[in-house]
């Protein structure tokens, strides 16, 4: 069976990797809820993920909001539906683009940094040193990052939502000549709590995924500088793909029926 | 004889088809310093990692203070690891922390000491290895190789462990700094009254820090004895190793 053997091998190695990742995630989660906690480390990671990602997430959001307004105007003006622009901008940003783009930017910024830092600690035996000093690396390295990821990404997305909607407002009012108060009224009229909440739930999941991928690939990196480089790439690529896949699943969970 | 600090019986460890340890037996007594010598790639580091619980052996038994550690839970292992200190080959200092924080790490995390108290102890340990308090505020990246090793040693002994492990303590240092580290190791183990287990391929270092030398070859201890006896072992493997000859019964795998 020359065809079945390689297929079986691929399936088995995929299942093994999925199992390893699941065990890693469960082990990490378990240490998020069990003392001792490391508030200083959690705070440090929250600064890294939340505060220092603000500029890049803000810029992404404002340009996305601007381009959304511009493009939907091109389409809607053909059948006199310009008033729908505000609705399109606010729903797209809060439901989809805010969390997804913030997640992807944070995956590039933070997932890569986590994989590189933990990977270097692995190859220079610093993780082994933690164990010999009676400190569980999951508690000291992984749990603070997971906690910070889950808490900070929703905060970033709140900011991204506001800035994204503001970007749409800027273009609509100053370039397309809309009445500011009508635009704001249109924005509020069709926005429901669920739109924002679904985006924040997504953000928390994405934050977990980014931190998990960064930690997982860093923790299992091997083979010196090249291995750390590989881990960094894997962390960003896998986090990005997982973000897009989970985005679809969460959307269909909230709005599918 | 009392219960040995470390007692290893029939230890096996393989990575895929490559058998690294094949039934290794070793005892380390209380207050005894044992040095394991052997060529590169003979499994010295694997042995150390098995004892420390960083690798899970395939078969065999490892007892620390008469307590079986193979198959121990993570929490139990943390308790046992409080009795040990380890000096890593590259020192493995945490680069995100300062030198004194590195030294005090075990005191703060494992012993739960307050920062100020831990810092006082850390600085006294640093002075024990010949580093002044001003070094304590530096970051590990600012240190030379010899200084990093000293900080690693200070960190290993900071919690006053009963057993200290040394992974190639002199590798990568010049001969004089190597000897300084050897002296420090001897001094620190004596002062602590601890047992020591080192792995090295540096014979000068082995002779200096060991009470007893054991040679690892093809996954087993092929010879073990007190330091003076190593020169009259009449063991062709030992003779080849301690005189560093390319010709002899040990065939180095030049190609992997």
XYZ file of C-alpha atoms in Angstrom:
513
model
C 0.000 0.000 0.000
C 2.445 2.703 -1.065
C -0.184 5.482 -1.035
C -1.841 4.741 2.271
C 1.409 4.612 4.277
C 2.385 8.263 3.797
C -1.208 9.412 4.329
C -1.358 7.447 7.562
C 1.954 8.890 8.672
C 0.761 12.446 8.081
C -2.523 11.825 9.899
C -0.751 10.225 12.859
C 1.795 13.007 13.200
C -0.993 15.585 12.948
C -2.961 13.849 15.687
C 0.150 13.581 17.849
C 0.852 17.297 17.432
C -2.759 18.190 18.211
C -2.603 16.026 21.330
C 0.668 17.565 22.485
C -0.742 21.047 21.968
C -3.948 20.214 23.851
C -2.002 18.790 26.805
C 0.235 21.858 26.781
C -2.801 24.159 26.752
C -4.527 22.273 29.590
C -1.350 22.253 31.657
C -0.914 25.983 31.072
C -4.562 26.736 31.912
C -4.438 24.726 35.079
C -1.535 26.841 36.323
C -3.480 30.023 35.538
C -5.943 29.129 38.301
C -3.662 27.613 40.921
C -1.502 29.625 43.299
C 1.200 30.778 43.621
C 0.608 33.589 41.139
C 3.225 35.988 39.900
C 1.472 39.396 39.786
C 4.674 41.211 38.796
C 5.186 38.933 35.786
C 1.515 39.158 34.787
C 1.724 42.952 35.023
C 4.855 43.011 32.905
C 3.228 40.876 30.212
C 0.071 43.004 30.322
C 2.163 46.083 29.634
C 3.904 44.335 26.749
C 0.729 43.008 25.165
C -1.674 45.816 25.977
C 0.099 49.113 26.309
C 2.949 48.675 23.842
C 0.642 47.253 21.154
C -1.620 50.320 21.270
C 0.138 52.296 18.491
C 0.208 49.459 15.982
C -3.366 48.355 16.723
C -4.600 51.957 16.657
C -3.000 52.659 13.287
C -4.393 49.450 11.827
C -7.862 50.332 13.105
C -7.979 53.906 11.858
C -6.879 53.028 8.328
C -9.270 50.079 8.219
C -12.184 52.297 9.271
C -11.182 54.896 6.686
C -10.910 52.441 3.822
C -14.193 50.789 4.796
C -16.033 54.111 4.565
C -14.413 54.915 1.242
C -15.127 51.553 -0.363
C -18.692 51.215 0.885
C -19.382 54.721 -0.427
C -18.209 53.594 -3.891
C -20.685 50.745 -3.762
C -23.685 52.299 -1.956
C -23.691 55.603 -3.837
C -24.719 53.692 -6.985
C -28.144 52.961 -5.519
C -28.495 55.898 -3.163
C -27.871 53.922 0.005
C -25.142 56.179 1.422
C -26.861 56.250 4.810
C -25.887 52.584 5.277
C -22.169 53.439 5.317
C -22.129 54.193 9.047
C -23.837 50.889 9.785
C -21.479 48.928 7.565
C -18.430 50.525 9.179
C -19.524 50.035 12.762
C -20.732 46.459 12.297
C -17.685 45.345 10.291
C -15.296 46.882 12.774
C -16.898 45.659 15.987
C -17.888 42.204 14.774
C -15.000 41.173 12.542
C -12.214 43.533 11.611
C -11.448 44.945 15.049
C -10.773 41.624 16.744
C -9.242 39.883 13.714
C -6.862 42.661 12.743
C -5.887 43.370 16.349
C -5.338 39.627 16.818
C -3.165 39.367 13.731
C -1.094 42.427 14.641
C -0.598 41.149 18.184
C 0.312 37.695 16.801
C 3.076 39.331 14.774
C 4.264 41.524 17.606
C 3.744 39.467 20.738
C 3.522 35.861 19.533
C 6.893 36.234 17.827
C 8.478 37.894 20.853
C 7.175 35.209 23.207
C 8.416 32.379 20.996
C 11.831 34.007 20.640
C 12.192 34.727 24.354
C 11.026 31.342 25.607
C 12.874 29.566 22.779
C 16.127 31.266 23.758
C 15.518 30.345 27.378
C 15.030 26.746 26.251
C 18.213 26.491 24.181
C 20.339 28.247 26.820
C 19.006 25.840 29.501
C 17.274 28.634 31.432
C 14.050 26.607 31.482
C 15.952 23.632 32.918
C 17.454 26.020 35.466
C 13.938 27.078 36.534
C 13.062 23.447 37.192
C 16.194 22.826 39.231
C 15.330 25.933 41.274
C 11.993 24.270 42.138
C 9.992 26.684 39.997
C 7.526 25.242 37.526
C 8.166 26.841 34.119
C 4.450 26.577 33.315
C 3.655 28.676 36.353
C 6.479 31.159 35.924
C 6.605 31.557 32.132
C 3.457 30.223 30.478
C 0.588 31.108 32.847
C 1.406 34.858 33.137
C 1.492 35.137 29.342
C -1.797 33.291 28.867
C -3.516 35.409 31.525
C -2.162 38.648 30.061
C -3.181 37.609 26.538
C -6.760 36.799 27.514
C -7.175 39.996 29.544
C -5.426 42.494 27.314
C -6.630 41.683 23.825
C -10.285 42.619 24.607
C -9.013 45.964 25.959
C -7.073 46.512 22.751
C -10.160 45.650 20.719
C -12.307 48.185 22.599
C -9.760 50.827 21.623
C -9.565 49.476 18.056
C -13.385 49.569 17.749
C -13.537 53.211 18.809
C -10.630 54.272 16.598
C -11.928 52.261 13.634
C -15.386 53.840 13.819
C -13.733 57.217 14.196
C -11.701 56.550 11.023
C -14.926 55.880 9.122
C -16.429 59.076 10.591
C -13.428 61.145 9.507
C -13.672 60.029 5.876
C -17.473 60.245 5.716
C -17.672 63.717 7.228
C -14.555 65.428 5.911
C -14.142 63.740 2.532
C -17.579 62.514 1.508
C -19.476 65.453 3.012
C -21.874 63.637 5.376
C -23.630 65.465 8.161
C -21.707 64.580 11.369
C -24.733 64.154 13.631
C -26.599 62.005 11.089
C -23.529 59.802 10.719
C -23.242 59.319 14.483
C -26.975 58.644 14.755
C -26.740 56.025 11.976
C -23.799 54.467 13.779
C -25.696 54.071 17.050
C -29.018 53.037 15.566
C -27.998 49.630 14.310
C -25.319 48.778 16.849
C -26.383 46.191 19.436
C -24.637 45.039 22.573
C -24.176 41.614 20.985
C -22.057 43.065 18.165
C -19.521 44.442 20.619
C -19.690 41.482 23.006
C -19.077 38.958 20.227
C -16.024 40.960 19.192
C -14.699 40.979 22.746
C -15.246 37.241 23.165
C -13.296 36.741 19.960
C -10.561 39.000 21.242
C -10.179 36.985 24.454
C -9.966 33.753 22.453
C -7.441 35.265 20.043
C -5.362 36.590 22.919
C -5.243 33.099 24.377
C -4.318 31.596 20.998
C -1.513 34.079 20.347
C 0.025 33.558 23.796
C -0.455 29.799 23.590
C 1.235 29.519 20.188
C 4.112 31.766 21.229
C 4.685 29.758 24.408
C 4.178 26.345 22.828
C 6.564 26.832 19.937
C 9.125 28.584 22.109
C 8.937 25.915 24.801
C 9.496 23.123 22.296
C 12.164 24.828 20.226
C 15.437 23.019 19.842
C 18.693 23.299 17.971
C 20.103 26.731 18.744
C 19.514 29.961 16.856
C 17.982 28.257 13.854
C 15.497 26.409 16.054
C 14.466 29.649 17.754
C 13.952 31.285 14.355
C 11.832 28.362 13.260
C 9.808 28.541 16.470
C 9.150 32.249 15.925
C 7.901 31.664 12.379
C 5.728 28.755 13.470
C 4.252 30.769 16.331
C 3.162 33.635 14.080
C 1.893 31.463 11.218
C -0.038 29.034 13.410
C -1.512 31.832 15.542
C -2.661 33.698 12.419
C -4.303 30.649 10.900
C -5.966 29.709 14.174
C -7.264 33.260 14.584
C -8.931 33.156 11.158
C -10.357 29.676 11.728
C -11.680 30.458 15.218
C -13.064 33.754 13.917
C -15.273 31.839 11.515
C -16.358 29.384 14.193
C -17.205 32.059 16.753
C -19.065 34.134 14.162
C -21.175 31.143 13.177
C -21.811 30.428 16.859
C -23.057 33.966 17.592
C -24.792 34.848 14.323
C -25.121 31.524 12.510
C -28.709 30.661 13.340
C 27.679 2.374 54.998
C 24.799 4.797 55.348
C 22.247 5.416 52.626
C 23.996 7.059 49.666
C 22.813 10.518 48.660
C 22.289 9.343 45.107
C 21.866 5.717 44.151
C 21.375 4.802 40.499
C 20.670 1.264 39.358
C 20.217 -0.105 35.849
C 19.498 3.244 34.223
C 18.463 3.047 30.563
C 17.745 5.917 28.227
C 17.452 5.854 24.448
C 16.514 8.491 21.904
C 14.828 6.623 19.093
C 17.241 3.926 17.950
C 20.201 5.590 19.684
C 20.868 3.942 23.048
C 22.611 6.476 25.271
C 22.529 4.869 28.723
C 22.476 1.081 28.917
C 22.207 -0.057 32.504
C 24.196 2.509 34.418
C 24.935 2.005 38.145
C 26.368 4.729 40.351
C 26.448 5.730 44.016
C 27.317 9.115 45.454
C 27.857 9.072 49.194
C 27.183 11.842 51.696
C 29.798 14.610 51.510
C 31.433 12.827 48.618
C 32.417 14.526 45.361
C 32.149 12.261 42.350
C 33.265 13.304 38.903
C 32.063 11.468 35.828
C 34.446 11.643 32.902
C 33.781 10.543 29.383
C 34.064 11.725 25.807
C 31.698 14.086 24.074
C 28.371 12.490 23.243
C 28.718 9.588 25.683
C 25.609 10.620 27.608
C 27.048 12.513 30.562
C 24.555 15.344 30.200
C 21.708 12.887 29.654
C 22.611 11.190 32.929
C 22.586 14.508 34.765
C 19.240 15.469 33.238
C 17.749 12.121 34.260
C 18.864 12.632 37.864
C 17.450 16.161 37.909
C 14.139 14.993 36.451
C 14.527 16.991 33.237
C 14.431 13.762 31.246
C 12.414 10.671 32.051
C 14.577 7.507 31.925
C 13.258 4.491 30.005
C 14.080 2.031 32.779
C 16.015 1.831 36.013
C 15.930 3.459 39.401
C 17.298 6.716 40.767
C 17.110 7.312 44.502
C 17.901 10.621 46.154
C 18.268 10.245 49.936
C 16.684 6.807 49.616
C 13.626 8.238 47.836
C 12.756 6.913 44.390
C 12.490 9.877 42.005
C 11.768 8.095 38.723
C 8.081 8.540 37.937
C 7.587 11.132 40.678
C 4.829 13.744 40.248
C 5.818 17.302 39.347
C 4.942 18.614 42.797
C 6.920 15.922 44.610
C 9.817 16.552 42.287
C 9.821 20.255 43.214
C 10.185 19.251 46.852
C 13.149 16.958 46.093
C 14.750 19.589 43.864
C 14.915 21.898 46.873
C 17.751 19.693 48.103
C 19.798 20.178 44.943
C 21.699 22.938 43.236
C 22.947 22.910 39.680
C 25.628 24.825 37.830
C 24.818 24.711 34.114
C 27.435 24.606 31.408
C 26.537 28.028 30.039
C 25.528 29.183 33.557
C 21.891 29.556 32.282
C 21.387 32.840 34.129
C 17.991 34.477 33.600
C 18.716 37.479 31.388
C 15.586 39.326 32.449
C 16.829 39.523 36.049
C 19.832 41.215 37.631
C 22.728 39.215 39.038
C 21.520 39.382 42.638
C 17.973 38.462 41.589
C 19.397 35.457 39.779
C 21.346 34.427 42.852
C 18.349 34.926 45.116
C 15.893 33.214 42.743
C 15.726 29.927 44.636
C 15.501 31.717 47.989
C 12.574 33.868 46.872
C 10.659 31.355 44.735
C 11.262 28.049 46.491
C 11.899 29.206 50.080
C 9.538 32.176 50.003
C 12.028 34.586 51.599
C 11.344 38.333 51.557
C 13.278 40.281 48.927
C 15.474 42.201 51.348
C 16.477 39.118 53.318
C 17.135 37.169 50.110
C 19.238 39.994 48.755
C 21.450 39.979 51.854
C 22.039 36.242 51.477
C 22.572 36.564 47.707
C 25.203 39.261 48.180
C 27.039 37.170 50.782
C 26.984 34.189 48.372
C 28.307 36.432 45.608
C 31.162 37.555 47.848
C 31.835 33.887 48.614
C 32.576 33.394 44.907
C 34.641 36.572 44.786
C 32.132 39.044 43.372
C 31.487 42.400 45.039
C 28.058 43.883 45.768
C 28.341 46.236 42.766
C 28.208 43.189 40.472
C 24.846 42.300 41.994
C 23.133 45.189 40.234
C 24.477 44.281 36.771
C 22.547 42.264 34.236
C 23.985 38.871 33.202
C 24.623 40.150 29.668
C 27.267 42.532 31.061
C 29.367 39.729 32.590
C 32.304 37.788 31.179
C 32.186 34.001 30.863
C 34.124 33.451 34.082
C 31.919 35.841 36.020
C 28.761 34.190 34.680
C 30.049 30.832 35.911
C 30.682 32.336 39.327
C 27.189 33.781 39.482
C 25.833 30.392 38.374
C 27.793 28.805 41.213
C 26.515 31.367 43.699
C 22.953 30.655 42.553
C 23.513 26.897 42.839
C 24.723 27.142 46.444
C 22.426 29.979 47.572
C 19.749 27.652 48.955
C 22.407 25.597 50.768
C 21.589 22.395 48.897
C 22.606 18.930 50.033
C 23.681 17.891 46.553
C 25.286 20.126 43.946
C 25.582 19.191 40.280
C 28.160 20.654 37.933
C 27.844 20.384 34.164
C 31.282 20.886 32.621
C 32.246 23.646 35.069
C 35.467 24.634 33.291
C 34.442 24.328 29.652
C 34.951 27.535 27.712
C 37.177 29.172 30.319
C 40.893 29.892 30.152
C 43.053 27.531 32.273
C 43.565 30.048 35.065
C 39.870 30.969 35.355
C 39.115 27.248 35.102
C 41.322 26.627 38.112
C 39.718 29.494 40.015
C 36.306 27.889 39.408
C 37.674 24.494 40.485
C 38.954 26.007 43.730
C 35.617 27.696 44.325
C 33.747 24.443 43.727
C 35.931 22.562 46.206
C 35.588 25.355 48.750
C 31.826 25.663 48.349
C 31.128 21.945 48.603
C 33.314 21.708 51.713
C 31.664 24.668 53.398
C 28.214 23.333 52.640
C 29.084 19.776 53.590
C 27.237 18.777 50.432
C 27.680 15.940 48.008
C 28.887 16.843 44.539
C 28.332 15.225 41.180
C 30.160 16.739 38.249
C 30.560 15.792 34.637
C 33.554 16.942 32.678
C 36.115 15.915 30.117
C 38.747 18.171 31.631
C 41.087 15.858 33.553
C 42.802 18.674 35.463
C 39.425 19.767 36.756
C 38.385 16.188 37.548
C 41.523 15.535 39.595
C 41.037 18.717 41.551
C 37.376 18.503 42.517
C 36.838 14.744 42.763
C 37.090 12.371 45.685
C 36.197 9.608 43.311
C 36.231 9.462 39.502
C 33.922 7.336 37.366
C 34.303 6.826 33.655
C 31.257 6.630 31.412
C 31.640 4.718 28.173
C 28.983 3.233 25.928
C 26.205 3.884 28.406
C 27.823 2.264 31.453
C 30.290 3.166 34.166
C 33.322 1.132 33.098
C 35.602 2.168 35.921
C 35.240 3.989 39.211
C 37.764 4.619 41.938
C 39.511 7.185 44.120
C 41.510 9.859 42.321
C 45.060 8.519 43.019
C 44.153 5.117 41.605
C 43.241 6.460 38.212
C 46.898 6.515 37.134
C 47.390 2.853 37.992
C 44.049 1.487 36.863
C 45.639 -0.627 34.091
C 42.404 -0.007 32.239
C 43.206 0.708 28.579
C 40.093 2.904 28.215
C 41.040 5.037 31.225
C 44.650 5.312 30.096
C 43.643 6.433 26.654
C 41.243 9.042 28.053
C 43.451 10.573 30.732
C 46.404 10.817 28.374
C 44.219 12.096 25.540
C 45.386 9.737 22.824
C 43.571 9.361 19.532
C 44.732 5.720 19.261
C 43.337 3.118 21.632
C 40.291 1.005 22.406
C 37.932 4.019 22.389
C 36.943 4.739 18.842
C 35.613 8.244 18.460
C 32.777 8.526 16.033
C 34.241 11.123 13.754
C 31.252 10.980 11.461
C 27.806 11.037 12.944
